[in-house]
Amino acid sequence: MRVRPPGTPEERHPGLDAKIVAALDRIGGALQVLARRAAEAHDLSPTQLRVLVRLHAGPPPPARTSALARELDVTDPTVSDALQALRRKGLVERERDPDDRRHYRLHLTADGRRTARAVSRWTAPVEAATSRIDRPDGEQLLAALLDVLERMHSEHLISVTRACTTCHHFEPAVRRARPAVHRCTFFDHRLGPSDIRVDCPEHVTHEEFARRAATGGR
């Protein structure tokens, strides 16, 4: 057991797990600051910014309040308030869903699309920092972060994940194969380490695939 030398301060984050979480917390804090600055520059709240960016990217999730709330891991009233503000600002409109008249579909106005394009690259400063990581190290970091996301999703700490590694269509590379080449059965496409998607529109969980198969694809 390693003894702390006399007079040295106690470790704030003892253990590897605590240090990893502390590092992720610092990164998350920096991302929150960037989101807030980008939002304020366009007279938005951070939640309004994220709603705009999600609507601009297109489904999934469906352009509905409850789906957006689940996507952002916030309550329905929080998203409802954000959408009301965006409608007042002329950035979002809603119309009855022709497939289900009980619900509304949301879509961006012309001003909403312009604003969404302007704020959609708010993460660029962090991407500039990660671009200085060597590619092999970056690929290992991505794989490790996707593993963390998968574990957090399985523990219900994250509501939604659409990463390749949690998808029914993902076939991982043979263990210890070098280079590691995975496969997407949906697109019938080979995937290198940097080709793995973090947010794929065609993502289907194993549970969802089994449910669709049991109901004939409905």
mmCIF file of N, CA and C in Angstrom, residues 72-142:
data_model
loop_
_atom_site.group_PDB
_atom_site.id
_atom_site.type_symbol
_atom_site.label_atom_id
_atom_site.label_comp_id
_atom_site.label_asym_id
_atom_site.label_seq_id
_atom_site.Cartn_x
_atom_site.Cartn_y
_atom_site.Cartn_z
ATOM 1 N N LEU A 72 -33.110 14.651 -24.758
ATOM 2 C CA LEU A 72 -32.270 15.589 -24.022
ATOM 3 C C LEU A 72 -32.164 15.255 -22.541
ATOM 4 N N ASP A 73 -32.847 14.205 -22.112
ATOM 5 C CA ASP A 73 -32.835 13.799 -20.704
ATOM 6 C C ASP A 73 -33.323 14.921 -19.789
ATOM 7 N N VAL A 74 -34.425 15.548 -20.185
ATOM 8 C CA VAL A 74 -35.075 16.568 -19.366
ATOM 9 C C VAL A 74 -36.568 16.242 -19.302
ATOM 10 N N THR A 75 -37.320 16.991 -18.508
ATOM 11 C CA THR A 75 -38.747 16.735 -18.361
ATOM 12 C C THR A 75 -39.529 17.301 -19.547
ATOM 13 N N ASP A 76 -40.716 16.767 -19.756
ATOM 14 C CA ASP A 76 -41.600 17.293 -20.800
ATOM 15 C C ASP A 76 -41.883 18.785 -20.611
ATOM 16 N N PRO A 77 -42.203 19.258 -19.375
ATOM 17 C CA PRO A 77 -42.451 20.700 -19.199
ATOM 18 C C PRO A 77 -41.255 21.572 -19.580
ATOM 19 N N THR A 78 -40.031 21.073 -19.354
ATOM 20 C CA THR A 78 -38.839 21.847 -19.725
ATOM 21 C C THR A 78 -38.789 22.059 -21.234
ATOM 22 N N VAL A 79 -39.047 21.001 -21.996
ATOM 23 C CA VAL A 79 -39.049 21.129 -23.456
ATOM 24 C C VAL A 79 -40.246 21.962 -23.920
ATOM 25 N N SER A 80 -41.398 21.790 -23.276
ATOM 26 C CA SER A 80 -42.581 22.584 -23.642
ATOM 27 C C SER A 80 -42.302 24.075 -23.481
ATOM 28 N N ASP A 81 -41.669 24.455 -22.370
ATOM 29 C CA ASP A 81 -41.325 25.862 -22.146
ATOM 30 C C ASP A 81 -40.361 26.363 -23.217
ATOM 31 N N ALA A 82 -39.362 25.529 -23.554
ATOM 32 C CA ALA A 82 -38.393 25.925 -24.580
ATOM 33 C C ALA A 82 -39.084 26.109 -25.934
ATOM 34 N N LEU A 83 -39.992 25.203 -26.269
ATOM 35 C CA LEU A 83 -40.696 25.288 -27.552
ATOM 36 C C LEU A 83 -41.620 26.504 -27.600
ATOM 37 N N GLN A 84 -42.288 26.815 -26.497
ATOM 38 C CA GLN A 84 -43.127 28.004 -26.471
ATOM 39 C C GLN A 84 -42.300 29.262 -26.730
ATOM 40 N N ALA A 85 -41.116 29.316 -26.106
ATOM 41 C CA ALA A 85 -40.234 30.462 -26.323
ATOM 42 C C ALA A 85 -39.766 30.527 -27.779
ATOM 43 N N LEU A 86 -39.430 29.385 -28.355
ATOM 44 C CA LEU A 86 -38.971 29.353 -29.746
ATOM 45 C C LEU A 86 -40.101 29.745 -30.705
ATOM 46 N N ARG A 87 -41.318 29.378 -30.377
ATOM 47 C CA ARG A 87 -42.459 29.777 -31.210
ATOM 48 C C ARG A 87 -42.686 31.281 -31.124
ATOM 49 N N ARG A 88 -42.552 31.842 -29.917
ATOM 50 C CA ARG A 88 -42.703 33.295 -29.757
ATOM 51 C C ARG A 88 -41.645 34.047 -30.554
ATOM 52 N N LYS A 89 -40.466 33.470 -30.654
ATOM 53 C CA LYS A 89 -39.371 34.107 -31.384
ATOM 54 C C LYS A 89 -39.461 33.862 -32.887
ATOM 55 N N GLY A 90 -40.454 33.102 -33.322
ATOM 56 C CA GLY A 90 -40.645 32.841 -34.743
ATOM 57 C C GLY A 90 -39.661 31.847 -35.324
ATOM 58 N N LEU A 91 -39.107 30.971 -34.466
ATOM 59 C CA LEU A 91 -38.105 30.011 -34.927
ATOM 60 C C LEU A 91 -38.676 28.609 -35.140
ATOM 61 N N VAL A 92 -39.797 28.314 -34.496
ATOM 62 C CA VAL A 92 -40.425 26.999 -34.581
ATOM 63 C C VAL A 92 -41.920 27.157 -34.806
ATOM 64 N N GLU A 93 -42.483 26.284 -35.626
ATOM 65 C CA GLU A 93 -43.932 26.224 -35.829
ATOM 66 C C GLU A 93 -44.396 24.802 -35.540
ATOM 67 N N ARG A 94 -45.701 24.640 -35.315
ATOM 68 C CA ARG A 94 -46.229 23.301 -35.125
ATOM 69 C C ARG A 94 -47.498 23.145 -35.945
ATOM 70 N N GLU A 95 -47.776 21.893 -36.318
ATOM 71 C CA GLU A 95 -48.986 21.573 -37.071
ATOM 72 C C GLU A 95 -49.476 20.197 -36.645
ATOM 73 N N ARG A 96 -50.761 19.948 -36.848
ATOM 74 C CA ARG A 96 -51.316 18.651 -36.490
ATOM 75 C C ARG A 96 -50.617 17.536 -37.253
ATOM 76 N N ASP A 97 -50.345 16.458 -36.552
ATOM 77 C CA ASP A 97 -49.744 15.283 -37.183
ATOM 78 C C ASP A 97 -50.826 14.592 -38.011
ATOM 79 N N PRO A 98 -50.673 14.524 -39.341
ATOM 80 C CA PRO A 98 -51.710 13.896 -40.167
ATOM 81 C C PRO A 98 -51.905 12.409 -39.863
ATOM 82 N N ASP A 99 -50.880 11.780 -39.273
ATOM 83 C CA ASP A 99 -50.982 10.361 -38.946
ATOM 84 C C ASP A 99 -51.616 10.128 -37.576
ATOM 85 N N ASP A 100 -51.637 11.161 -36.755
ATOM 86 C CA ASP A 100 -52.229 11.050 -35.415
ATOM 87 C C ASP A 100 -52.662 12.447 -34.989
ATOM 88 N N ARG A 101 -53.941 12.755 -35.161
ATOM 89 C CA ARG A 101 -54.447 14.099 -34.928
ATOM 90 C C ARG A 101 -54.373 14.515 -33.465
ATOM 91 N N ARG A 102 -54.057 13.583 -32.567
ATOM 92 C CA ARG A 102 -53.907 13.947 -31.162
ATOM 93 C C ARG A 102 -52.595 14.668 -30.904
ATOM 94 N N HIS A 103 -51.650 14.567 -31.842
ATOM 95 C CA HIS A 103 -50.321 15.115 -31.635
ATOM 96 C C HIS A 103 -50.003 16.208 -32.659
ATOM 97 N N TYR A 104 -48.956 16.961 -32.332
ATOM 98 C CA TYR A 104 -48.457 17.998 -33.226
ATOM 99 C C TYR A 104 -47.064 17.625 -33.720
ATOM 100 N N ARG A 105 -46.770 18.039 -34.937
ATOM 101 C CA ARG A 105 -45.413 17.947 -35.454
ATOM 102 C C ARG A 105 -44.777 19.328 -35.391
ATOM 103 N N LEU A 106 -43.514 19.349 -35.071
ATOM 104 C CA LEU A 106 -42.772 20.602 -34.956
ATOM 105 C C LEU A 106 -41.837 20.735 -36.151
ATOM 106 N N HIS A 107 -41.663 21.944 -36.620
ATOM 107 C CA HIS A 107 -40.681 22.171 -37.686
ATOM 108 C C HIS A 107 -40.139 23.581 -37.579
ATOM 109 N N LEU A 108 -38.951 23.770 -38.115
ATOM 110 C CA LEU A 108 -38.292 25.068 -38.062
ATOM 111 C C LEU A 108 -38.844 25.998 -39.133
ATOM 112 N N THR A 109 -38.942 27.282 -38.791
ATOM 113 C CA THR A 109 -39.250 28.298 -39.783
ATOM 114 C C THR A 109 -37.968 28.632 -40.546
ATOM 115 N N ALA A 110 -38.064 29.503 -41.530
ATOM 116 C CA ALA A 110 -36.861 29.923 -42.268
ATOM 117 C C ALA A 110 -35.857 30.568 -41.309
ATOM 118 N N ASP A 111 -36.341 31.428 -40.387
ATOM 119 C CA ASP A 111 -35.451 32.034 -39.392
ATOM 120 C C ASP A 111 -34.885 30.962 -38.471
ATOM 121 N N GLY A 112 -35.710 29.964 -38.144
ATOM 122 C CA GLY A 112 -35.249 28.883 -37.289
ATOM 123 C C GLY A 112 -34.126 28.088 -37.936
ATOM 124 N N ARG A 113 -34.250 27.830 -39.231
ATOM 125 C CA ARG A 113 -33.190 27.091 -39.929
ATOM 126 C C ARG A 113 -31.908 27.908 -39.979
ATOM 127 N N ARG A 114 -32.028 29.216 -40.203
ATOM 128 C CA ARG A 114 -30.819 30.053 -40.231
ATOM 129 C C ARG A 114 -30.143 30.073 -38.865
ATOM 130 N N THR A 115 -30.938 30.207 -37.813
ATOM 131 C CA THR A 115 -30.363 30.229 -36.468
ATOM 132 C C THR A 115 -29.754 28.882 -36.123
ATOM 133 N N ALA A 116 -30.438 27.809 -36.479
ATOM 134 C CA ALA A 116 -29.923 26.467 -36.183
ATOM 135 C C ALA A 116 -28.591 26.227 -36.880
ATOM 136 N N ARG A 117 -28.480 26.676 -38.133
ATOM 137 C CA ARG A 117 -27.203 26.516 -38.846
ATOM 138 C C ARG A 117 -26.104 27.313 -38.157
ATOM 139 N N ALA A 118 -26.457 28.486 -37.645
ATOM 140 C CA ALA A 118 -25.458 29.345 -37.013
ATOM 141 C C ALA A 118 -24.935 28.762 -35.708
ATOM 142 N N VAL A 119 -25.802 28.051 -34.966
ATOM 143 C CA VAL A 119 -25.387 27.540 -33.652
ATOM 144 C C VAL A 119 -24.973 26.072 -33.690
ATOM 145 N N SER A 120 -25.189 25.397 -34.817
ATOM 146 C CA SER A 120 -24.982 23.941 -34.854
ATOM 147 C C SER A 120 -23.520 23.538 -34.678
ATOM 148 N N ARG A 121 -22.586 24.457 -34.889
ATOM 149 C CA ARG A 121 -21.169 24.134 -34.752
ATOM 150 C C ARG A 121 -20.584 24.664 -33.443
ATOM 151 N N TRP A 122 -21.423 24.723 -32.404
ATOM 152 C CA TRP A 122 -20.956 25.272 -31.135
ATOM 153 C C TRP A 122 -19.868 24.418 -30.484
ATOM 154 N N THR A 123 -19.732 23.163 -30.895
ATOM 155 C CA THR A 123 -18.705 22.292 -30.319
ATOM 156 C C THR A 123 -17.353 22.421 -31.023
ATOM 157 N N ALA A 124 -17.248 23.298 -32.023
ATOM 158 C CA ALA A 124 -16.027 23.385 -32.827
ATOM 159 C C ALA A 124 -14.756 23.607 -31.998
ATOM 160 N N PRO A 125 -14.765 24.463 -30.960
ATOM 161 C CA PRO A 125 -13.527 24.649 -30.189
ATOM 162 C C PRO A 125 -13.026 23.365 -29.535
ATOM 163 N N VAL A 126 -13.939 22.515 -29.080
ATOM 164 C CA VAL A 126 -13.517 21.253 -28.465
ATOM 165 C C VAL A 126 -13.008 20.300 -29.533
ATOM 166 N N GLU A 127 -13.644 20.299 -30.709
ATOM 167 C CA GLU A 127 -13.164 19.457 -31.800
ATOM 168 C C GLU A 127 -11.764 19.887 -32.231
ATOM 169 N N ALA A 128 -11.484 21.188 -32.160
ATOM 170 C CA ALA A 128 -10.137 21.669 -32.494
ATOM 171 C C ALA A 128 -9.116 21.111 -31.505
ATOM 172 N N ALA A 129 -9.506 21.007 -30.239
ATOM 173 C CA ALA A 129 -8.600 20.452 -29.233
ATOM 174 C C ALA A 129 -8.386 18.960 -29.458
ATOM 175 N N THR A 130 -9.465 18.217 -29.720
ATOM 176 C CA THR A 130 -9.313 16.773 -29.915
ATOM 177 C C THR A 130 -8.608 16.444 -31.231
ATOM 178 N N SER A 131 -8.632 17.371 -32.176
ATOM 179 C CA SER A 131 -7.961 17.116 -33.459
ATOM 180 C C SER A 131 -6.454 16.997 -33.301
ATOM 181 N N ARG A 132 -5.920 17.470 -32.186
ATOM 182 C CA ARG A 132 -4.473 17.395 -31.958
ATOM 183 C C ARG A 132 -4.050 16.077 -31.309
ATOM 184 N N ILE A 133 -5.024 15.204 -31.045
ATOM 185 C CA ILE A 133 -4.706 13.871 -30.547
ATOM 186 C C ILE A 133 -4.307 12.991 -31.734
ATOM 187 N N ASP A 134 -3.240 12.213 -31.571
ATOM 188 C CA ASP A 134 -2.836 11.296 -32.640
ATOM 189 C C ASP A 134 -3.995 10.368 -32.990
ATOM 190 N N ARG A 135 -4.130 10.016 -34.278
ATOM 191 C CA ARG A 135 -5.271 9.221 -34.717
ATOM 192 C C ARG A 135 -5.433 7.912 -33.956
ATOM 193 N N PRO A 136 -4.362 7.112 -33.777
ATOM 194 C CA PRO A 136 -4.558 5.859 -33.013
ATOM 195 C C PRO A 136 -5.065 6.121 -31.595
ATOM 196 N N ASP A 137 -4.542 7.149 -30.950
ATOM 197 C CA ASP A 137 -4.998 7.478 -29.599
ATOM 198 C C ASP A 137 -6.451 7.961 -29.628
ATOM 199 N N GLY A 138 -6.790 8.729 -30.666
ATOM 200 C CA GLY A 138 -8.162 9.210 -30.800
ATOM 201 C C GLY A 138 -9.144 8.068 -30.997
ATOM 202 N N GLU A 139 -8.736 7.069 -31.797
ATOM 203 C CA GLU A 139 -9.618 5.918 -32.024
ATOM 204 C C GLU A 139 -9.797 5.105 -30.752
ATOM 205 N N GLN A 140 -8.733 4.962 -29.972
ATOM 206 C CA GLN A 140 -8.850 4.254 -28.699
ATOM 207 C C GLN A 140 -9.735 5.028 -27.725
ATOM 208 N N LEU A 141 -9.599 6.356 -27.724
ATOM 209 C CA LEU A 141 -10.425 7.187 -26.850
ATOM 210 C C LEU A 141 -11.898 7.062 -27.234
ATOM 211 N N LEU A 142 -12.191 7.109 -28.539
ATOM 212 C CA LEU A 142 -13.576 6.963 -28.997
ATOM 213 C C LEU A 142 -14.150 5.615 -28.563
#
